[in-house]
C-alpha atoms as a printed R data frame, in Angstrom:
    type eleno elety resid chain resno       x      y      z
1   ATOM     1    CA   MET     A     1   0.020  0.027 -0.028
2   ATOM     2    CA   ARG     A     2   1.156  3.511 -0.819
3   ATOM     3    CA   GLU     A     3   1.483  5.883  2.091
4   ATOM     4    CA   SER     A     4   0.139  9.505  1.877
5   ATOM     5    CA   PRO     A     5   1.999 12.621  3.029
6   ATOM     6    CA   LEU     A     6   0.686 14.794  5.836
7   ATOM     7    CA   VAL     A     7   2.340 18.167  6.543
8   ATOM     8    CA   LEU     A     8   2.472 19.087 10.222
9   ATOM     9    CA   GLN     A     9   2.826 22.786 10.984
10  ATOM    10    CA   GLY     A    10   5.151 23.637 13.852
11  ATOM    11    CA   ILE     A    11   5.879 26.899 15.557
12  ATOM    12    CA   THR     A    12   9.279 27.169 13.795
13  ATOM    13    CA   ARG     A    13   9.253 24.551 11.066
14  ATOM    14    CA   GLN     A    14   7.204 22.452  8.730
15  ATOM    15    CA   THR     A    15   7.806 18.756  8.492
16  ATOM    16    CA   LYS     A    16   6.409 16.236  5.975
17  ATOM    17    CA   VAL     A    17   5.695 12.896  7.563
18  ATOM    18    CA   TYR     A    18   4.051  9.803  6.124
19  ATOM    19    CA   PHE     A    19   1.224  7.748  7.582
20  ATOM    20    CA   HIS     A    20  -0.693  4.685  6.557
21  ATOM    21    CA   PRO     A    21  -3.572  5.500  4.225
22  ATOM    22    CA   THR     A    22  -6.079  3.897  6.513
23  ATOM    23    CA   VAL     A    23  -5.346  6.550  9.245
24  ATOM    24    CA   SER     A    24  -8.112  9.020  9.084
25  ATOM    25    CA   ARG     A    25  -7.967 12.751  9.895
26  ATOM    26    CA   MET     A    26 -10.169 12.141 12.864
27  ATOM    27    CA   ASP     A    27  -7.778  9.580 14.322
28  ATOM    28    CA   ILE     A    28  -4.921 12.073 13.954
29  ATOM    29    CA   ASP     A    29  -6.956 14.767 15.806
30  ATOM    30    CA   VAL     A    30  -7.741 12.346 18.576
31  ATOM    31    CA   VAL     A    31  -4.049 11.383 18.987
32  ATOM    32    CA   ARG     A    32  -3.132 15.116 18.947
33  ATOM    33    CA   TYR     A    33  -5.573 15.790 21.797
34  ATOM    34    CA   MET     A    34  -4.250 12.791 23.692
35  ATOM    35    CA   ILE     A    35  -0.664 14.076 23.395
36  ATOM    36    CA   ARG     A    36  -1.640 17.605 24.407
37  ATOM    37    CA   ARG     A    37  -3.493 16.354 27.486
38  ATOM    38    CA   ARG     A    38  -0.623 14.096 28.430
39  ATOM    39    CA   LEU     A    39   1.741 17.041 28.135
40  ATOM    40    CA   VAL     A    40  -0.491 19.242 30.283
41  ATOM    41    CA   GLU     A    41  -0.759 16.441 32.885
42  ATOM    42    CA   ARG     A    42   3.045 16.011 32.735
43  ATOM    43    CA   ARG     A    43   2.709 12.383 31.660
44  ATOM    44    CA   LEU     A    44   4.824 13.232 28.581
45  ATOM    45    CA   PRO     A    45   8.061 15.241 28.905
46  ATOM    46    CA   HIS     A    46   8.217 18.882 27.798
47  ATOM    47    CA   GLU     A    47  11.959 18.880 27.202
48  ATOM    48    CA   ARG     A    48  13.582 17.641 23.954
49  ATOM    49    CA   MET     A    49  14.764 14.097 23.521
50  ATOM    50    CA   THR     A    50  18.427 13.125 23.433
51  ATOM    51    CA   ASN     A    51  19.943 10.090 21.703
52  ATOM    52    CA   VAL     A    52  16.954  9.701 19.403
53  ATOM    53    CA   GLY     A    53  17.077  6.702 17.188
54  ATOM    54    CA   PHE     A    54  14.874  5.070 14.504
55  ATOM    55    CA   THR     A    55  14.172  1.368 14.485
56  ATOM    56    CA   PRO     A    56  11.402 -0.936 13.245
57  ATOM    57    CA   GLY     A    57   8.761 -1.367 15.952
58  ATOM    58    CA   GLY     A    58   9.076 -4.329 18.254
59  ATOM    59    CA   GLY     A    59   5.595 -4.329 19.766
60  ATOM    60    CA   GLN     A    60   6.467 -1.711 22.406
61  ATOM    61    CA   MET     A    61   3.720  0.682 23.468
62  ATOM    62    CA   CYS     A    62   3.816  4.166 22.104
63  ATOM    63    CA   ASP     A    63   4.046  6.651 25.000
64  ATOM    64    CA   ALA     A    64   1.949  9.227 23.011
65  ATOM    65    CA   CYS     A    65  -1.027  7.253 21.662
66  ATOM    66    CA   GLY     A    66  -0.910  4.033 23.689
67  ATOM    67    CA   ALA     A    67  -0.973  1.802 20.646
68  ATOM    68    CA   ASN     A    68   1.729 -0.824 19.939
69  ATOM    69    CA   VAL     A    69   4.431  0.047 17.455
70  ATOM    70    CA   THR     A    70   4.346 -2.954 15.157
71  ATOM    71    CA   PRO     A    71   7.247 -4.328 13.098
72  ATOM    72    CA   ASP     A    72   5.901 -2.765  9.872
73  ATOM    73    CA   GLN     A    73   5.961  0.703 11.496
74  ATOM    74    CA   MET     A    74   8.990  2.957 12.311
75  ATOM    75    CA   ALA     A    75   9.587  3.558 16.031
76  ATOM    76    CA   MET     A    76  11.432  6.524 17.454
77  ATOM    77    CA   ILE     A    77  13.216  5.908 20.780
78  ATOM    78    CA   GLY     A    78  14.783  8.632 22.963
79  ATOM    79    CA   VAL     A    79  15.578  9.807 26.453
80  ATOM    80    CA   PRO     A    80  14.244 13.143 27.756
81  ATOM    81    CA   SER     A    81  17.106 15.665 28.123
82  ATOM    82    CA   GLY     A    82  15.911 16.225 31.755
83  ATOM    83    CA   GLY     A    83  16.374 12.556 32.480
84  ATOM    84    CA   GLY     A    84  13.899  9.818 33.009
85  ATOM    85    CA   ARG     A    85  13.030  6.610 31.320
86  ATOM    86    CA   THR     A    86  13.446  5.831 27.610
87  ATOM    87    CA   ARG     A    87  10.336  6.789 25.584
88  ATOM    88    CA   HIS     A    88   8.947  4.956 22.566
89  ATOM    89    CA   PHE     A    89   6.838  6.660 19.862
90  ATOM    90    CA   HIS     A    90   5.479  5.936 16.479
91  ATOM    91    CA   ALA     A    91   7.322  8.287 14.010
92  ATOM    92    CA   LEU     A    92   4.159 10.349 13.428
93  ATOM    93    CA   CYS     A    93   3.375 10.464 17.160
94  ATOM    94    CA   PHE     A    94   6.931 11.750 17.892
95  ATOM    95    CA   ARG     A    95   6.478 14.516 15.401
96  ATOM    96    CA   MET     A    96   3.098 15.367 16.826
97  ATOM    97    CA   TRP     A    97   4.531 15.371 20.382
98  ATOM    98    CA   ASP     A    98   7.298 17.705 19.307
99  ATOM    99    CA   ASN     A    99   4.854 20.113 17.630
100 ATOM   100    CA   GLU     A   100   2.459 20.099 20.721
101 ATOM   101    CA   ARG     A   101   5.239 20.687 23.232
102 ATOM   102    CA   HIS     A   102   6.397 23.721 21.242
103 ATOM   103    CA   LEU     A   103   2.766 25.006 21.075
104 ATOM   104    CA   LEU     A   104   2.305 24.618 24.816
105 ATOM   105    CA   ASP     A   105   5.610 26.459 25.464
106 ATOM   106    CA   TRP     A   106   4.356 29.327 23.200
107 ATOM   107    CA   LEU     A   107   1.026 29.374 25.154
108 ATOM   108    CA   HIS     A   108   2.997 29.600 28.417
109 ATOM   109    CA   ASP     A   109   4.993 32.522 27.035
110 ATOM   110    CA   VAL     A   110   1.800 34.319 25.999
111 ATOM   111    CA   ALA     A   111   0.311 33.693 29.447
112 ATOM   112    CA   ARG     A   112   3.372 35.075 31.167
113 ATOM   113    CA   ALA     A   113   3.208 38.223 28.898
114 ATOM   114    CA   GLU     A   114  -0.536 38.714 29.588
115 ATOM   115    CA   GLY     A   115  -0.252 38.143 33.306
116 ATOM   116    CA   GLY     A   116  -3.166 37.299 35.548
117 ATOM   117    CA   ARG     A   117  -3.411 33.532 34.884
118 ATOM   118    CA   THR     A   118  -0.735 30.951 35.336
119 ATOM   119    CA   PRO     A   119   0.600 29.276 32.189
120 ATOM   120    CA   ASP     A   120  -0.957 25.930 33.213
121 ATOM   121    CA   GLU     A   121  -4.418 27.571 33.722
122 ATOM   122    CA   VAL     A   122  -4.237 29.048 30.239
123 ATOM   123    CA   ALA     A   123  -3.085 25.804 28.633
124 ATOM   124    CA   VAL     A   124  -5.749 23.735 30.334
125 ATOM   125    CA   ARG     A   125  -8.435 26.303 29.447
126 ATOM   126    CA   ASN     A   126  -7.398 26.336 25.771
127 ATOM   127    CA   LEU     A   127  -7.262 22.577 25.744
128 ATOM   128    CA   ALA     A   128 -10.709 22.263 27.211
129 ATOM   129    CA   GLU     A   129 -12.177 24.771 24.805
130 ATOM   130    CA   SER     A   130 -10.567 23.037 21.819
131 ATOM   131    CA   GLU     A   131 -11.752 19.621 22.889
132 ATOM   132    CA   ASP     A   132 -15.257 20.969 23.492
133 ATOM   133    CA   ALA     A   133 -15.468 22.508 20.055
134 ATOM   134    CA   TYR     A   134 -13.999 19.349 18.449
135 ATOM   135    CA   LEU     A   135 -16.523 17.121 20.176
136 ATOM   136    CA   ASP     A   136 -19.409 19.472 19.298
137 ATOM   137    CA   ASN     A   137 -18.410 19.166 15.591
138 ATOM   138    CA   MET     A   138 -18.219 15.412 15.789
139 ATOM   139    CA   GLU     A   139 -21.718 15.091 17.201
140 ATOM   140    CA   GLY     A   140 -23.209 17.312 14.496
141 ATOM   141    CA   PRO     A   141 -26.506 19.161 14.688
142 ATOM   142    CA   ALA     A   142 -28.841 17.953 17.388
């Protein structure tokens, strides 16, 4: 099967990644929300990864989406620069995690500049509003 390109927009760069054609746009949005929530809840690291490597999947669980990285998929493995355990990702999930952590860092900078609310309050509020709007669109007209 032929894979299709998906361009992910980051704060500072644009990266073309490839995903399996059976992955729908909705699935990607759901994974993006999962990654953002895990970042806000500190279940995924905010700092960059060191010693990042590519390898075919070996059935390990992706730290971002929770699905297993199968042998026909590319896995990215790295250690957070702040220390901690080795993290495993699908290649697409790694790219999405990197984009989302940059986005949350930017939201924190905006919150600091605006004052009043803490960066975490702003990030959680924006996440909740985005998820509510996304879920309302999925349900359609009542």
